[in-house]
GROMACS .gro file of N, CA and C in nm:
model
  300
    1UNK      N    1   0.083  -0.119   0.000
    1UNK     CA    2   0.000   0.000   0.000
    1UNK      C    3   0.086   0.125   0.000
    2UNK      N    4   0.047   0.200  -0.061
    2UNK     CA    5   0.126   0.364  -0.033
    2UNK      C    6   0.068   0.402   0.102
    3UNK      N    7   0.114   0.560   0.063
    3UNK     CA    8   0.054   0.608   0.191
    3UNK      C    9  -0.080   0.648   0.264
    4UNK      N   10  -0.089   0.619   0.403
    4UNK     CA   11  -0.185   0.617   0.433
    4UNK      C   12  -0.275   0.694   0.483
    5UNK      N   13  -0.368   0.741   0.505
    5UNK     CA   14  -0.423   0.850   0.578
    5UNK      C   15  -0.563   0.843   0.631
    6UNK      N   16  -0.585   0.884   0.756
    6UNK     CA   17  -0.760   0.852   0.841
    6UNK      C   18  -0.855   0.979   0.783
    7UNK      N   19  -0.968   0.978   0.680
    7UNK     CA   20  -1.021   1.084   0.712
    7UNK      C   21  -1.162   1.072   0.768
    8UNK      N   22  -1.211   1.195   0.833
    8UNK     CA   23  -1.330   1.253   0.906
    8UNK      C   24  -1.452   1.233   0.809
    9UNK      N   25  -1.524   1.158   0.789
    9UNK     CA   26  -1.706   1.202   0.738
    9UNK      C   27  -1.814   1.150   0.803
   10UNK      N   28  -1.854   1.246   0.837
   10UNK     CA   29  -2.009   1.219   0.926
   10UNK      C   30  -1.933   1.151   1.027
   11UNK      N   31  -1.850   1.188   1.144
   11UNK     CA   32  -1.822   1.126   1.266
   11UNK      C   33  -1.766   0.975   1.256
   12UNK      N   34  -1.745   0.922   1.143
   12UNK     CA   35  -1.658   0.760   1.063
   12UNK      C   36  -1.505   0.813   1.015
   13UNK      N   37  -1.443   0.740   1.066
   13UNK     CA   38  -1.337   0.714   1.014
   13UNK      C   39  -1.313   0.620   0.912
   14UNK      N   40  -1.231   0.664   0.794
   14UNK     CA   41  -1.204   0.572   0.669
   14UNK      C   42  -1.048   0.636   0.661
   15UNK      N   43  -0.981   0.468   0.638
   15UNK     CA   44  -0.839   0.484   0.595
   15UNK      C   45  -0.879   0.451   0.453
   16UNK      N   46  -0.731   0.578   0.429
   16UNK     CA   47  -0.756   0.619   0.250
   16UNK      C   48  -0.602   0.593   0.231
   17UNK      N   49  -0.590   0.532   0.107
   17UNK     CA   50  -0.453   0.510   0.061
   17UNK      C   51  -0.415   0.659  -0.046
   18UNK      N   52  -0.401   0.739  -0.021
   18UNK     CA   53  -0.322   0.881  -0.075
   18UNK      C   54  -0.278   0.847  -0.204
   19UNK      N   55  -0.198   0.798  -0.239
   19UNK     CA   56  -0.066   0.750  -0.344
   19UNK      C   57  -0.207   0.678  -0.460
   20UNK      N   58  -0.358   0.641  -0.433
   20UNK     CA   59  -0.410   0.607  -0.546
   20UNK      C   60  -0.450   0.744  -0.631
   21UNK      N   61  -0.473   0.843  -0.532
   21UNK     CA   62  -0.538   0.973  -0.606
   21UNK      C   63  -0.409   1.058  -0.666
   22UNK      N   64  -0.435   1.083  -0.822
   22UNK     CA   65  -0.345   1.132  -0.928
   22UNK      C   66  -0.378   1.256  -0.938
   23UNK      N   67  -0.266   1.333  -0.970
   23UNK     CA   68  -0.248   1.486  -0.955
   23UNK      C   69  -0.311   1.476  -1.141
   24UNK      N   70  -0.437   1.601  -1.124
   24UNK     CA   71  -0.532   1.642  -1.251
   24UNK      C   72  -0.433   1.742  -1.292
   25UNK      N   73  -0.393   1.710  -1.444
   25UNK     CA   74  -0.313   1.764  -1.514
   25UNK      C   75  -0.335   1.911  -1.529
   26UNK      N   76  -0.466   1.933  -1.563
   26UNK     CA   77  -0.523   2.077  -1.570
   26UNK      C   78  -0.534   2.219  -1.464
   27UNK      N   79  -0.561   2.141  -1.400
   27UNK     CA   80  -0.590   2.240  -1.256
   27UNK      C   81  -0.529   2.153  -1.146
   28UNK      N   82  -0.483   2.204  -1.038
   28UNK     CA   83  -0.474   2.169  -0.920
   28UNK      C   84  -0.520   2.201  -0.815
   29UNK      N   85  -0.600   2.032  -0.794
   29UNK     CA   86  -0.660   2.000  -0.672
   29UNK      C   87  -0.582   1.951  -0.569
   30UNK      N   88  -0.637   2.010  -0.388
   30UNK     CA   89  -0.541   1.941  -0.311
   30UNK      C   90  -0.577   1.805  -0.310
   31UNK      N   91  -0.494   1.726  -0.264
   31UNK     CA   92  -0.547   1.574  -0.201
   31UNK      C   93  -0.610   1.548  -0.145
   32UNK      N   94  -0.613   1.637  -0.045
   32UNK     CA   95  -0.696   1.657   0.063
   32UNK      C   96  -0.841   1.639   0.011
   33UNK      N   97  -0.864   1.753  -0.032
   33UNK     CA   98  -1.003   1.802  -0.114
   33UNK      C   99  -1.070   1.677  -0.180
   34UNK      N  100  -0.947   1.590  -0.189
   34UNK     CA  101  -1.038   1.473  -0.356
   34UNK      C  102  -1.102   1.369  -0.243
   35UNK      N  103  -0.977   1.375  -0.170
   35UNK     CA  104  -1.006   1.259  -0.071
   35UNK      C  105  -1.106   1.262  -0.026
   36UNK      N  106  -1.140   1.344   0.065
   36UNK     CA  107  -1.276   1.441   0.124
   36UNK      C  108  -1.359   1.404   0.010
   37UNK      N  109  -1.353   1.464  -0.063
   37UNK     CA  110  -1.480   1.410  -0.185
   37UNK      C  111  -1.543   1.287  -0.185
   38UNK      N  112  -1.375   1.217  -0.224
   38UNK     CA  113  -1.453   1.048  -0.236
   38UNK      C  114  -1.474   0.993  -0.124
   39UNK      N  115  -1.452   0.974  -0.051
   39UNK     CA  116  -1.472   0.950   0.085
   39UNK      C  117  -1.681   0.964   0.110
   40UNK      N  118  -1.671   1.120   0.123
   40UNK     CA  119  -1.812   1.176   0.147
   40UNK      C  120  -1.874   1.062  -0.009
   41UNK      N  121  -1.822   1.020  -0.119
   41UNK     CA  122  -1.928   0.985  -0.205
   41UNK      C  123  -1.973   0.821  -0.184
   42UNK      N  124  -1.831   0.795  -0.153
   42UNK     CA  125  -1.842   0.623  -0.120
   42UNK      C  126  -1.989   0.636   0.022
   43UNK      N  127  -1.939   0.748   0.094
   43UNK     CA  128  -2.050   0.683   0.205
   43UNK      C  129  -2.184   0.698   0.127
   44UNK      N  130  -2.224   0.801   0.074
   44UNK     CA  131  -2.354   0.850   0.082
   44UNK      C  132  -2.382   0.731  -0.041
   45UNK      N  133  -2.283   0.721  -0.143
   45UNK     CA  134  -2.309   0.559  -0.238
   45UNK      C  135  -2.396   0.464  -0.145
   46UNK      N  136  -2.313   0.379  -0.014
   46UNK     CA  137  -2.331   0.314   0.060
   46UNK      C  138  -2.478   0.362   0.116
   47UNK      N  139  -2.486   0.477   0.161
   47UNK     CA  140  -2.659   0.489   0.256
   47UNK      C  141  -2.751   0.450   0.106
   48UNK      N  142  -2.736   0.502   0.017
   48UNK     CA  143  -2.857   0.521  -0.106
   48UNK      C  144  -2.883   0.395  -0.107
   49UNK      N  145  -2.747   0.294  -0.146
   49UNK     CA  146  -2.761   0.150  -0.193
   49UNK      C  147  -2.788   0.046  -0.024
   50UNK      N  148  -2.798   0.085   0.048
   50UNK     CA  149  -2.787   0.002   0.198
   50UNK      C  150  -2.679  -0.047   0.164
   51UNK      N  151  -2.565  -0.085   0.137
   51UNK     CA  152  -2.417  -0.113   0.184
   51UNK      C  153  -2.367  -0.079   0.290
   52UNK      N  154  -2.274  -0.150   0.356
   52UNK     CA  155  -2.125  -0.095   0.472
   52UNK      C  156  -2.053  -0.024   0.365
   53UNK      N  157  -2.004   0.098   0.421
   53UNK     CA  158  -1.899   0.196   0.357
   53UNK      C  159  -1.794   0.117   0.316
   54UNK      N  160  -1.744  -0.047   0.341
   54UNK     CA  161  -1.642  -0.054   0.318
   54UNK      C  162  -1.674  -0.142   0.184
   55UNK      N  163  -1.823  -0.180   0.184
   55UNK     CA  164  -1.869  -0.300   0.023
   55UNK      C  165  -1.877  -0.176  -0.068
   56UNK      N  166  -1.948  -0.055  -0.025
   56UNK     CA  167  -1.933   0.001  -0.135
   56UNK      C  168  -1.806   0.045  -0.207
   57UNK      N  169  -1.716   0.063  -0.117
   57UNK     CA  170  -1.567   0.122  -0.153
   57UNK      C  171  -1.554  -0.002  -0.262
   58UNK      N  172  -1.553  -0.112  -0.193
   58UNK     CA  173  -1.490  -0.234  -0.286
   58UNK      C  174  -1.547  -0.240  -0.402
   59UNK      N  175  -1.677  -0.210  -0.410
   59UNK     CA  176  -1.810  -0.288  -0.511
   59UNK      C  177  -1.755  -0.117  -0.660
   60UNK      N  178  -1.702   0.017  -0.580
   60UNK     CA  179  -1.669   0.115  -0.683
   60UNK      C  180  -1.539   0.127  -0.695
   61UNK      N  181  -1.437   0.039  -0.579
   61UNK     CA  182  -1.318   0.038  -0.681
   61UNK      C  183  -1.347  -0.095  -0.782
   62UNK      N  184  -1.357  -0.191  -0.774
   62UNK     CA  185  -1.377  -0.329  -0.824
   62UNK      C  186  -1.462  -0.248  -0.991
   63UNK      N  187  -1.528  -0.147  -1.013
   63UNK     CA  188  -1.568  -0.114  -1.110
   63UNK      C  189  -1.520  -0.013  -1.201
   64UNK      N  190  -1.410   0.050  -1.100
   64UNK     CA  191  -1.347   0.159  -1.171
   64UNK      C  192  -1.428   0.300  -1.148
   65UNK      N  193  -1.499   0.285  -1.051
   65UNK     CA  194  -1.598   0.427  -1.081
   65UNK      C  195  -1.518   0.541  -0.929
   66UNK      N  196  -1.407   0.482  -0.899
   66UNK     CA  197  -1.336   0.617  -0.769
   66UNK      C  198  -1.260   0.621  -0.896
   67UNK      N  199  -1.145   0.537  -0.988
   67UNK     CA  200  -1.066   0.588  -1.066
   67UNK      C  201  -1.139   0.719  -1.123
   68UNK      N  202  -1.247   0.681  -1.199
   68UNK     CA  203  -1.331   0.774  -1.277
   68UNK      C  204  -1.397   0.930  -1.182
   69UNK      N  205  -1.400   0.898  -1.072
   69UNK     CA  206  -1.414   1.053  -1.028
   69UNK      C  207  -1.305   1.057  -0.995
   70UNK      N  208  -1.168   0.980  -0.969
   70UNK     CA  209  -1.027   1.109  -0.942
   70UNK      C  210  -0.978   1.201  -1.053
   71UNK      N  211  -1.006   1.099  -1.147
   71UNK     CA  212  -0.977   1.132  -1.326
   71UNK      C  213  -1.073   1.293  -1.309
   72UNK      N  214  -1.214   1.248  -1.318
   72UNK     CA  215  -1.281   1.385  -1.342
   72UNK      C  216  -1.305   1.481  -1.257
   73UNK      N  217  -1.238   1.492  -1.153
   73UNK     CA  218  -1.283   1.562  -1.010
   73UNK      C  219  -1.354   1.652  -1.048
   74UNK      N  220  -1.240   1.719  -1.137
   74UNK     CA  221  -1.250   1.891  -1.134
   74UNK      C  222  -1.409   1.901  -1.186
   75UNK      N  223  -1.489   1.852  -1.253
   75UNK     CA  224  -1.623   1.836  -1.330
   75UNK      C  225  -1.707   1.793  -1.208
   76UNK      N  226  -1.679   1.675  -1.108
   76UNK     CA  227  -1.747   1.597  -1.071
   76UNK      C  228  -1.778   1.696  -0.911
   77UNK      N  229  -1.662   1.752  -0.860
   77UNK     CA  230  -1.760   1.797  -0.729
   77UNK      C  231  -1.808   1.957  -0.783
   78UNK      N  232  -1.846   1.987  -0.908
   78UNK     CA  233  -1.927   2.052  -0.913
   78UNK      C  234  -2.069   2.058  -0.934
   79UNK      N  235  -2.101   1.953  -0.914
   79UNK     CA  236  -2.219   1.892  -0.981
   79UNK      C  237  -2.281   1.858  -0.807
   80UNK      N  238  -2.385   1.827  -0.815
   80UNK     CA  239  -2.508   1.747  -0.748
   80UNK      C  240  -2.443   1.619  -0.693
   81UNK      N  241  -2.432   1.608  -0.560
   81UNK     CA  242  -2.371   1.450  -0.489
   81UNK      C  243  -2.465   1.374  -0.553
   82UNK      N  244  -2.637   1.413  -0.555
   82UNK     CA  245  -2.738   1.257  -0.623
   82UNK      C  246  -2.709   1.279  -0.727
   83UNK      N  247  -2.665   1.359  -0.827
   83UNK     CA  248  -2.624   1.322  -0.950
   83UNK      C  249  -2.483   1.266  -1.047
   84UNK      N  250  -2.403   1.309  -0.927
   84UNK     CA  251  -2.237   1.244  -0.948
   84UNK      C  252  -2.290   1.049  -0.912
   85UNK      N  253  -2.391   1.003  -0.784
   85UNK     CA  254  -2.392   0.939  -0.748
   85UNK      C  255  -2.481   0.829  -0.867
   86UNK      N  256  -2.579   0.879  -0.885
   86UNK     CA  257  -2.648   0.790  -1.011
   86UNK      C  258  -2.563   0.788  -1.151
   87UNK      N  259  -2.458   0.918  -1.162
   87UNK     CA  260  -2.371   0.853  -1.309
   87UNK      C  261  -2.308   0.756  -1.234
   88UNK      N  262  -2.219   0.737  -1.112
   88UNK     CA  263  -2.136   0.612  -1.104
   88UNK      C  264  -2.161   0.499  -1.058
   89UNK      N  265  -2.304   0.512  -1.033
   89UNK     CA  266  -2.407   0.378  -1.098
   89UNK      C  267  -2.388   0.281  -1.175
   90UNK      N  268  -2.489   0.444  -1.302
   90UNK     CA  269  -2.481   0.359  -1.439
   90UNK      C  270  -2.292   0.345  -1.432
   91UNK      N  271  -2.193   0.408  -1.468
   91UNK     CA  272  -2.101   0.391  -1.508
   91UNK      C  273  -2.024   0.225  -1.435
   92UNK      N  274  -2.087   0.213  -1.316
   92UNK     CA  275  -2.045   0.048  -1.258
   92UNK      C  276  -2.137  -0.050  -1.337
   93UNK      N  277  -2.247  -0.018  -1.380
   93UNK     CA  278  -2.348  -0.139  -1.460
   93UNK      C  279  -2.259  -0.149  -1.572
   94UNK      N  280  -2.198  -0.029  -1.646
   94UNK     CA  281  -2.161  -0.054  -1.808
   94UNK      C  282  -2.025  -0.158  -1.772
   95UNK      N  283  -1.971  -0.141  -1.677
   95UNK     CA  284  -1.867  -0.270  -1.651
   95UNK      C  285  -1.897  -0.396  -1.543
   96UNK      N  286  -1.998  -0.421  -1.544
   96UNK     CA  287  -2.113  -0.519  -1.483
   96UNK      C  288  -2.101  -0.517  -1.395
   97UNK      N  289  -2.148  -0.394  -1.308
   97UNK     CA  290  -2.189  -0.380  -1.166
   97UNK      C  291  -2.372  -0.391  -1.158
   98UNK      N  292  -2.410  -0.489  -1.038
   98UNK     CA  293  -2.565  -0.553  -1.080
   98UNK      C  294  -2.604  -0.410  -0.979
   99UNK      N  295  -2.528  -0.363  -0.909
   99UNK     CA  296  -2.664  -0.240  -0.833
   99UNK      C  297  -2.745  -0.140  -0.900
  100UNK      N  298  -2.831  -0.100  -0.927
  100UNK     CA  299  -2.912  -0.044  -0.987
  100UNK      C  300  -2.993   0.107  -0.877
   0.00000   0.00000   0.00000
């Protein structure tokens, strides 16, 4: 694992491996900030779908859909959490994720 780090959402602690989130060529975002992001998206993923924060982490790395919001941050936390959250949905079905 790279490096590691505990962050804060909604009073839960989640260890985040740092070294997966890639510096966006265009603009610069802190780490901090992305982390915080995905973090806050995996959970609220998890409440929508009834998952543990930690199936959903698995069930959206296992699909590629955290790669896909580190890739798009800069687009993605401008938008609507229920609507970042239903594209990486669909975007886990198109690589056969069954949650709906």
């Amino acid at each position: 694992m790279g490096a590691e780090r505990v962050i804060n959402h909604r009073n839960n602690d989640y260890l985040c491996d740092v070294s997966l989130l890639k510096k966006n060529t265009f603009m610069d975002f802190s780490v901090k900030d992305k982390i915080e992001y995905i973090v806050a998206l995996i959970s609220e993923f998890a409440k929508l779908h009834s998952l543990a924060p930690s199936q959903a982490y698995r069930y959206l790395d296992r699909y590629k859909a955290i790669d896909f919001i580190d890739k798009h941050y800069g687009i993605a936390h401008t938008q609507r959490f229920e609507d970042v959250i239903s594209d990486i949905t669909v975007y886990c079905q198109r690589f056969g994720g069954a949650i709906k």
